Amino acid sequence: MNNNQTKLKINYKMSYKKLWKLLIDRGMQKKDLQKQCDISAASIAKLGKNANVTTDLLMKICSGLNCNLADICETERINTGE
């Protein structure tokens, strides 16, 4: 990187709060999500921690729940204190 370039700071993170709300609204538990969408317990754990997951996993969930990506996740601004 030369002196004229600055490193881009990422000030957003993914949140899966909408997914958990959707499950509650549908009377489902995480184990139901795992079975219905054929995803691993490790993937459920990552989602629970708002960790990075693959787009394929998100699409698998959308397909299994018959919903759109915007129905299960959103971005949240990270407070950097700047």
JSON list of C-alpha atoms in Angstrom, two decimals:
[
{"chain": "A", "resi": 1, "resn": "MET", "atom": "CA", "xyz": [0.00, 0.00, 0.00]},
{"chain": "A", "resi": 2, "resn": "ASN", "atom": "CA", "xyz": [1.51, 3.36, -0.96]},
{"chain": "A", "resi": 3, "resn": "ASN", "atom": "CA", "xyz": [1.19, 6.66, 0.92]},
{"chain": "A", "resi": 4, "resn": "ASN", "atom": "CA", "xyz": [-1.80, 7.78, -1.16]},
{"chain": "A", "resi": 5, "resn": "GLN", "atom": "CA", "xyz": [-3.90, 4.77, -0.15]},
{"chain": "A", "resi": 6, "resn": "THR", "atom": "CA", "xyz": [-5.67, 4.36, 3.14]},
{"chain": "A", "resi": 7, "resn": "LYS", "atom": "CA", "xyz": [-6.95, 1.13, 4.56]},
{"chain": "A", "resi": 8, "resn": "LEU", "atom": "CA", "xyz": [-10.73, 0.87, 4.52]},
{"chain": "A", "resi": 9, "resn": "LYS", "atom": "CA", "xyz": [-12.22, 0.40, 7.98]},
{"chain": "A", "resi": 10, "resn": "ILE", "atom": "CA", "xyz": [-15.25, -1.84, 8.24]},
{"chain": "A", "resi": 11, "resn": "ASN", "atom": "CA", "xyz": [-17.72, -0.16, 10.57]},
{"chain": "A", "resi": 12, "resn": "TYR", "atom": "CA", "xyz": [-20.52, -2.72, 10.23]},
{"chain": "A", "resi": 13, "resn": "LYS", "atom": "CA", "xyz": [-21.17, -6.28, 11.33]},
{"chain": "A", "resi": 14, "resn": "MET", "atom": "CA", "xyz": [-23.83, -8.83, 10.47]},
{"chain": "A", "resi": 15, "resn": "SER", "atom": "CA", "xyz": [-26.62, -9.46, 12.94]},
{"chain": "A", "resi": 16, "resn": "TYR", "atom": "CA", "xyz": [-28.95, -12.45, 12.87]},
{"chain": "A", "resi": 17, "resn": "LYS", "atom": "CA", "xyz": [-31.49, -11.06, 15.38]},
{"chain": "A", "resi": 18, "resn": "LYS", "atom": "CA", "xyz": [-34.11, -11.15, 12.64]},
{"chain": "A", "resi": 19, "resn": "LEU", "atom": "CA", "xyz": [-33.55, -14.89, 12.20]},
{"chain": "A", "resi": 20, "resn": "TRP", "atom": "CA", "xyz": [-34.15, -15.56, 15.90]},
{"chain": "A", "resi": 21, "resn": "LYS", "atom": "CA", "xyz": [-37.27, -13.38, 15.87]},
{"chain": "A", "resi": 22, "resn": "LEU", "atom": "CA", "xyz": [-38.54, -15.23, 12.79]},
{"chain": "A", "resi": 23, "resn": "LEU", "atom": "CA", "xyz": [-38.06, -18.56, 14.57]},
{"chain": "A", "resi": 24, "resn": "ILE", "atom": "CA", "xyz": [-39.99, -17.28, 17.60]},
{"chain": "A", "resi": 25, "resn": "ASP", "atom": "CA", "xyz": [-42.79, -15.97, 15.38]},
{"chain": "A", "resi": 26, "resn": "ARG", "atom": "CA", "xyz": [-43.03, -19.40, 13.72]},
{"chain": "A", "resi": 27, "resn": "GLY", "atom": "CA", "xyz": [-42.87, -21.28, 17.02]},
{"chain": "A", "resi": 28, "resn": "MET", "atom": "CA", "xyz": [-39.56, -22.90, 16.04]},
{"chain": "A", "resi": 29, "resn": "GLN", "atom": "CA", "xyz": [-36.43, -23.66, 18.03]},
{"chain": "A", "resi": 30, "resn": "LYS", "atom": "CA", "xyz": [-32.83, -23.74, 16.84]},
{"chain": "A", "resi": 31, "resn": "LYS", "atom": "CA", "xyz": [-32.94, -27.53, 16.59]},
{"chain": "A", "resi": 32, "resn": "ASP", "atom": "CA", "xyz": [-35.98, -27.19, 14.28]},
{"chain": "A", "resi": 33, "resn": "LEU", "atom": "CA", "xyz": [-34.01, -24.77, 12.11]},
{"chain": "A", "resi": 34, "resn": "GLN", "atom": "CA", "xyz": [-31.10, -27.20, 12.00]},
{"chain": "A", "resi": 35, "resn": "LYS", "atom": "CA", "xyz": [-33.32, -30.07, 10.89]},
{"chain": "A", "resi": 36, "resn": "GLN", "atom": "CA", "xyz": [-35.52, -28.12, 8.46]},
{"chain": "A", "resi": 37, "resn": "CYS", "atom": "CA", "xyz": [-32.60, -26.42, 6.72]},
{"chain": "A", "resi": 38, "resn": "ASP", "atom": "CA", "xyz": [-30.15, -29.35, 7.01]},
{"chain": "A", "resi": 39, "resn": "ILE", "atom": "CA", "xyz": [-27.43, -27.28, 8.66]},
{"chain": "A", "resi": 40, "resn": "SER", "atom": "CA", "xyz": [-24.93, -28.22, 11.35]},
{"chain": "A", "resi": 41, "resn": "ALA", "atom": "CA", "xyz": [-24.97, -27.38, 15.04]},
{"chain": "A", "resi": 42, "resn": "ALA", "atom": "CA", "xyz": [-21.68, -25.55, 14.45]},
{"chain": "A", "resi": 43, "resn": "SER", "atom": "CA", "xyz": [-23.40, -23.29, 11.91]},
{"chain": "A", "resi": 44, "resn": "ILE", "atom": "CA", "xyz": [-26.17, -22.53, 14.41]},
{"chain": "A", "resi": 45, "resn": "ALA", "atom": "CA", "xyz": [-23.50, -21.67, 16.98]},
{"chain": "A", "resi": 46, "resn": "LYS", "atom": "CA", "xyz": [-21.78, -19.29, 14.54]},
{"chain": "A", "resi": 47, "resn": "LEU", "atom": "CA", "xyz": [-25.08, -17.58, 13.80]},
{"chain": "A", "resi": 48, "resn": "GLY", "atom": "CA", "xyz": [-25.71, -17.26, 17.54]},
{"chain": "A", "resi": 49, "resn": "LYS", "atom": "CA", "xyz": [-22.40, -15.42, 17.91]},
{"chain": "A", "resi": 50, "resn": "ASN", "atom": "CA", "xyz": [-23.03, -13.21, 14.85]},
{"chain": "A", "resi": 51, "resn": "ALA", "atom": "CA", "xyz": [-19.88, -14.77, 13.40]},
{"chain": "A", "resi": 52, "resn": "ASN", "atom": "CA", "xyz": [-19.06, -14.84, 9.71]},
{"chain": "A", "resi": 53, "resn": "VAL", "atom": "CA", "xyz": [-20.92, -17.53, 7.80]},
{"chain": "A", "resi": 54, "resn": "THR", "atom": "CA", "xyz": [-21.03, -18.35, 4.11]},
{"chain": "A", "resi": 55, "resn": "THR", "atom": "CA", "xyz": [-23.55, -16.93, 1.72]},
{"chain": "A", "resi": 56, "resn": "ASP", "atom": "CA", "xyz": [-24.40, -20.53, 0.82]},
{"chain": "A", "resi": 57, "resn": "LEU", "atom": "CA", "xyz": [-25.45, -21.17, 4.42]},
{"chain": "A", "resi": 58, "resn": "LEU", "atom": "CA", "xyz": [-27.65, -18.07, 4.44]},
{"chain": "A", "resi": 59, "resn": "MET", "atom": "CA", "xyz": [-29.27, -19.10, 1.15]},
{"chain": "A", "resi": 60, "resn": "LYS", "atom": "CA", "xyz": [-29.86, -22.59, 2.53]},
{"chain": "A", "resi": 61, "resn": "ILE", "atom": "CA", "xyz": [-31.67, -21.07, 5.51]},
{"chain": "A", "resi": 62, "resn": "CYS", "atom": "CA", "xyz": [-33.72, -18.79, 3.28]},
{"chain": "A", "resi": 63, "resn": "SER", "atom": "CA", "xyz": [-34.69, -21.73, 1.11]},
{"chain": "A", "resi": 64, "resn": "GLY", "atom": "CA", "xyz": [-35.61, -23.89, 4.11]},
{"chain": "A", "resi": 65, "resn": "LEU", "atom": "CA", "xyz": [-37.66, -21.14, 5.74]},
{"chain": "A", "resi": 66, "resn": "ASN", "atom": "CA", "xyz": [-39.08, -19.83, 2.45]},
{"chain": "A", "resi": 67, "resn": "CYS", "atom": "CA", "xyz": [-37.94, -16.27, 3.14]},
{"chain": "A", "resi": 68, "resn": "ASN", "atom": "CA", "xyz": [-35.58, -13.61, 1.82]},
{"chain": "A", "resi": 69, "resn": "LEU", "atom": "CA", "xyz": [-32.09, -12.73, 3.05]},
{"chain": "A", "resi": 70, "resn": "ALA", "atom": "CA", "xyz": [-33.39, -9.45, 4.49]},
{"chain": "A", "resi": 71, "resn": "ASP", "atom": "CA", "xyz": [-35.82, -11.48, 6.63]},
{"chain": "A", "resi": 72, "resn": "ILE", "atom": "CA", "xyz": [-33.00, -13.20, 8.55]},
{"chain": "A", "resi": 73, "resn": "CYS", "atom": "CA", "xyz": [-30.09, -10.76, 8.79]},
{"chain": "A", "resi": 74, "resn": "GLU", "atom": "CA", "xyz": [-29.11, -7.13, 8.75]},
{"chain": "A", "resi": 75, "resn": "THR", "atom": "CA", "xyz": [-26.04, -5.00, 9.21]},
{"chain": "A", "resi": 76, "resn": "GLU", "atom": "CA", "xyz": [-25.37, -3.10, 12.42]},
{"chain": "A", "resi": 77, "resn": "ARG", "atom": "CA", "xyz": [-23.00, -0.21, 12.79]},
{"chain": "A", "resi": 78, "resn": "ILE", "atom": "CA", "xyz": [-20.02, -0.88, 15.04]},
{"chain": "A", "resi": 79, "resn": "ASN", "atom": "CA", "xyz": [-19.33, 1.87, 17.55]},
{"chain": "A", "resi": 80, "resn": "THR", "atom": "CA", "xyz": [-15.63, 2.55, 17.05]},
{"chain": "A", "resi": 81, "resn": "GLY", "atom": "CA", "xyz": [-15.51, 5.46, 19.48]},
{"chain": "A", "resi": 82, "resn": "GLU", "atom": "CA", "xyz": [-14.11, 7.78, 16.82]}
]
